[in-house]
Amino acid sequence: MVVFHIGCDGPFDTALREVTKRCYGLDHNPMPTRPDFFCLDLDTMGCPLPQKDDVEIILLGEVLEHLLAPGLVLKQVRKQYPGREVLITVPNAFCPQPRLKQGIEMVNRDHTAWYSYTTLTTLVAKCGYTMQEWMWYGGKPLVAEGLIFVVS
């Protein structure tokens, strides 16, 4: 399988490269030692994504919640990689927040959005995608740590 991993900075990318035929990576942080890597700030989106014809699956893992305009990125992926499956993971807006009553929201300071099943479903539909499958990860339904969507 050939994967285009958008937002590839992290330990999951190393594991992914070990089990794929090829894994292209894209992130805004330079990674000079990582093979098949492209450095691009997705928030500027003034230029197209790198085009690789052998890509079978696009992975947007824990990246949409960091972007200023996630819909523009999803539309660019759809335009440049039509018909490919896109796997999206995001934190769940309804995961337990034990300190919320004290006014402390447990969220990464870089996040611009908190997705629920409904808001992510709406976003992907507005960007022209069809839901293939979805599931929770990291806990029980409704209050799990995150969501996984497979769309095309």
Short mmCIF file of C-alpha atoms in Angstrom, two decimals:
data_model
loop_
_atom_site.label_atom_id
_atom_site.label_comp_id
_atom_site.label_asym_id
_atom_site.label_seq_id
_atom_site.Cartn_x
_atom_site.Cartn_y
_atom_site.Cartn_z
CA MET A 1 0.00 0.00 0.00
CA VAL A 2 1.22 3.52 -0.83
CA VAL A 3 0.19 6.20 1.67
CA PHE A 4 0.40 9.98 1.59
CA HIS A 5 0.65 10.93 5.30
CA ILE A 6 -0.32 14.57 5.76
CA GLY A 7 0.80 15.83 9.16
CA CYS A 8 3.51 13.20 9.47
CA ASP A 9 5.55 14.64 12.36
CA GLY A 10 5.48 12.02 15.11
CA PRO A 11 6.20 8.41 16.09
CA PHE A 12 3.20 6.99 14.20
CA ASP A 13 4.85 7.96 10.91
CA THR A 14 7.90 5.80 11.66
CA ALA A 15 5.67 2.79 12.36
CA LEU A 16 3.61 3.49 9.24
CA ARG A 17 6.69 3.55 7.02
CA GLU A 18 7.65 0.10 8.31
CA VAL A 19 4.40 -1.51 7.12
CA THR A 20 3.73 0.28 3.83
CA LYS A 21 5.20 -0.21 0.38
CA ARG A 22 5.87 3.54 0.33
CA CYS A 23 4.84 6.39 2.58
CA TYR A 24 5.10 9.98 1.44
CA GLY A 25 5.05 12.52 4.24
CA LEU A 26 4.01 16.15 4.43
CA ASP A 27 4.33 18.50 7.37
CA HIS A 28 5.10 22.14 8.07
CA ASN A 29 8.18 21.23 10.13
CA PRO A 30 11.28 20.40 8.04
CA MET A 31 12.39 16.77 8.35
CA PRO A 32 15.63 16.55 6.35
CA THR A 33 16.37 12.92 7.28
CA ARG A 34 12.92 11.55 6.44
CA PRO A 35 12.71 10.00 2.93
CA ASP A 36 9.88 11.00 0.56
CA PHE A 37 9.12 14.11 2.61
CA PHE A 38 7.58 17.42 1.54
CA CYS A 39 7.58 20.57 3.65
CA LEU A 40 4.45 22.67 3.16
CA ASP A 41 2.40 24.92 5.41
CA LEU A 42 -1.18 23.75 4.87
CA ASP A 43 -2.54 27.00 6.25
CA THR A 44 -1.18 28.93 3.27
CA MET A 45 -2.55 26.52 0.64
CA GLY A 46 -1.44 28.95 -2.06
CA CYS A 47 0.17 26.05 -3.90
CA PRO A 48 -0.98 22.54 -4.73
CA LEU A 49 -0.06 19.46 -2.77
CA PRO A 50 2.79 17.35 -4.10
CA GLN A 51 1.36 15.02 -6.75
CA LYS A 52 2.31 11.34 -6.53
CA ASP A 53 0.44 9.07 -8.91
CA ASP A 54 1.11 5.86 -6.96
CA VAL A 55 -0.72 7.06 -3.81
CA GLU A 56 -3.57 4.77 -2.78
CA ILE A 57 -4.62 6.24 0.57
CA ILE A 58 -4.40 9.74 2.02
CA LEU A 59 -3.97 9.89 5.80
CA LEU A 60 -4.90 13.09 7.64
CA GLY A 61 -4.05 11.96 11.15
CA GLU A 62 -4.63 14.44 13.95
CA VAL A 63 -4.11 17.41 11.62
CA LEU A 64 -7.50 18.97 10.73
CA GLU A 65 -7.99 20.37 14.23
CA HIS A 66 -4.77 22.41 13.84
CA LEU A 67 -5.69 24.10 10.56
CA LEU A 68 -7.15 27.54 9.93
CA ALA A 69 -9.19 26.27 6.96
CA PRO A 70 -9.49 22.46 7.05
CA GLY A 71 -12.14 22.46 4.33
CA LEU A 72 -9.72 24.01 1.84
CA VAL A 73 -7.20 21.25 2.52
CA LEU A 74 -9.88 18.55 2.15
CA LYS A 75 -11.01 20.08 -1.15
CA GLN A 76 -7.41 20.22 -2.41
CA VAL A 77 -6.91 16.54 -1.52
CA ARG A 78 -10.14 15.65 -3.35
CA LYS A 79 -9.11 17.70 -6.42
CA GLN A 80 -5.61 16.25 -6.67
CA TYR A 81 -6.37 12.70 -5.55
CA PRO A 82 -9.87 11.95 -6.86
CA GLY A 83 -11.30 8.57 -5.99
CA ARG A 84 -8.68 7.82 -3.31
CA GLU A 85 -9.74 6.79 0.14
CA VAL A 86 -9.01 9.39 2.79
CA LEU A 87 -8.55 8.35 6.39
CA ILE A 88 -9.12 11.15 8.92
CA THR A 89 -8.54 11.08 12.66
CA VAL A 90 -9.46 13.90 15.04
CA PRO A 91 -9.90 14.31 18.79
CA ASN A 92 -13.50 13.92 19.97
CA ALA A 93 -15.12 17.09 21.31
CA PHE A 94 -17.03 15.03 23.86
CA CYS A 95 -14.14 13.17 25.43
CA PRO A 96 -14.07 13.52 29.22
CA GLN A 97 -13.04 16.94 30.48
CA PRO A 98 -12.67 16.44 34.25
CA ARG A 99 -11.49 20.02 34.89
CA LEU A 100 -14.05 21.75 32.67
CA LYS A 101 -16.19 22.71 35.68
CA GLN A 102 -13.17 24.68 36.92
CA GLY A 103 -12.98 26.48 33.57
CA ILE A 104 -9.98 24.51 32.35
CA GLU A 105 -10.41 22.97 28.93
CA MET A 106 -7.96 20.14 28.21
CA VAL A 107 -7.09 20.91 24.60
CA ASN A 108 -3.87 21.39 22.67
CA ARG A 109 -3.15 25.13 22.51
CA ASP A 110 -2.58 24.83 18.76
CA HIS A 111 -6.10 23.47 18.05
CA THR A 112 -8.53 25.67 16.18
CA ALA A 113 -11.46 23.22 16.28
CA TRP A 114 -12.99 20.46 18.40
CA TYR A 115 -14.81 17.94 16.21
CA SER A 116 -17.83 15.87 17.06
CA TYR A 117 -19.25 13.14 14.83
CA THR A 118 -21.78 15.66 13.48
CA THR A 119 -19.37 18.52 12.79
CA LEU A 120 -16.84 16.25 11.05
CA THR A 121 -19.61 14.58 9.03
CA THR A 122 -20.81 18.03 7.94
CA LEU A 123 -17.29 19.17 7.01
CA VAL A 124 -16.47 16.14 4.87
CA ALA A 125 -19.88 16.25 3.15
CA LYS A 126 -19.48 19.96 2.32
CA CYS A 127 -16.12 19.10 0.77
CA GLY A 128 -17.72 16.51 -1.52
CA TYR A 129 -16.79 13.31 0.29
CA THR A 130 -18.92 10.25 0.97
CA MET A 131 -18.60 8.46 4.29
CA GLN A 132 -17.42 4.86 3.88
CA GLU A 133 -16.91 3.95 7.52
CA TRP A 134 -16.30 5.56 10.90
CA MET A 135 -15.40 4.49 14.42
CA TRP A 136 -14.35 5.72 17.84
CA TYR A 137 -10.83 5.28 19.19
CA GLY A 138 -9.43 5.41 22.70
CA GLY A 139 -12.47 4.66 24.80
CA LYS A 140 -16.20 4.07 24.86
CA PRO A 141 -18.56 5.44 22.20
CA LEU A 142 -19.63 9.06 22.62
CA VAL A 143 -16.88 9.87 25.14
CA ALA A 144 -13.93 8.22 23.35
CA GLU A 145 -10.69 10.10 22.82
CA GLY A 146 -11.21 10.51 19.10
CA LEU A 147 -12.93 9.74 15.81
CA ILE A 148 -11.72 7.87 12.73
CA PHE A 149 -13.45 8.54 9.40
CA VAL A 150 -12.82 6.75 6.11
CA VAL A 151 -14.21 8.83 3.24
CA SER A 152 -13.90 8.92 -0.53
#
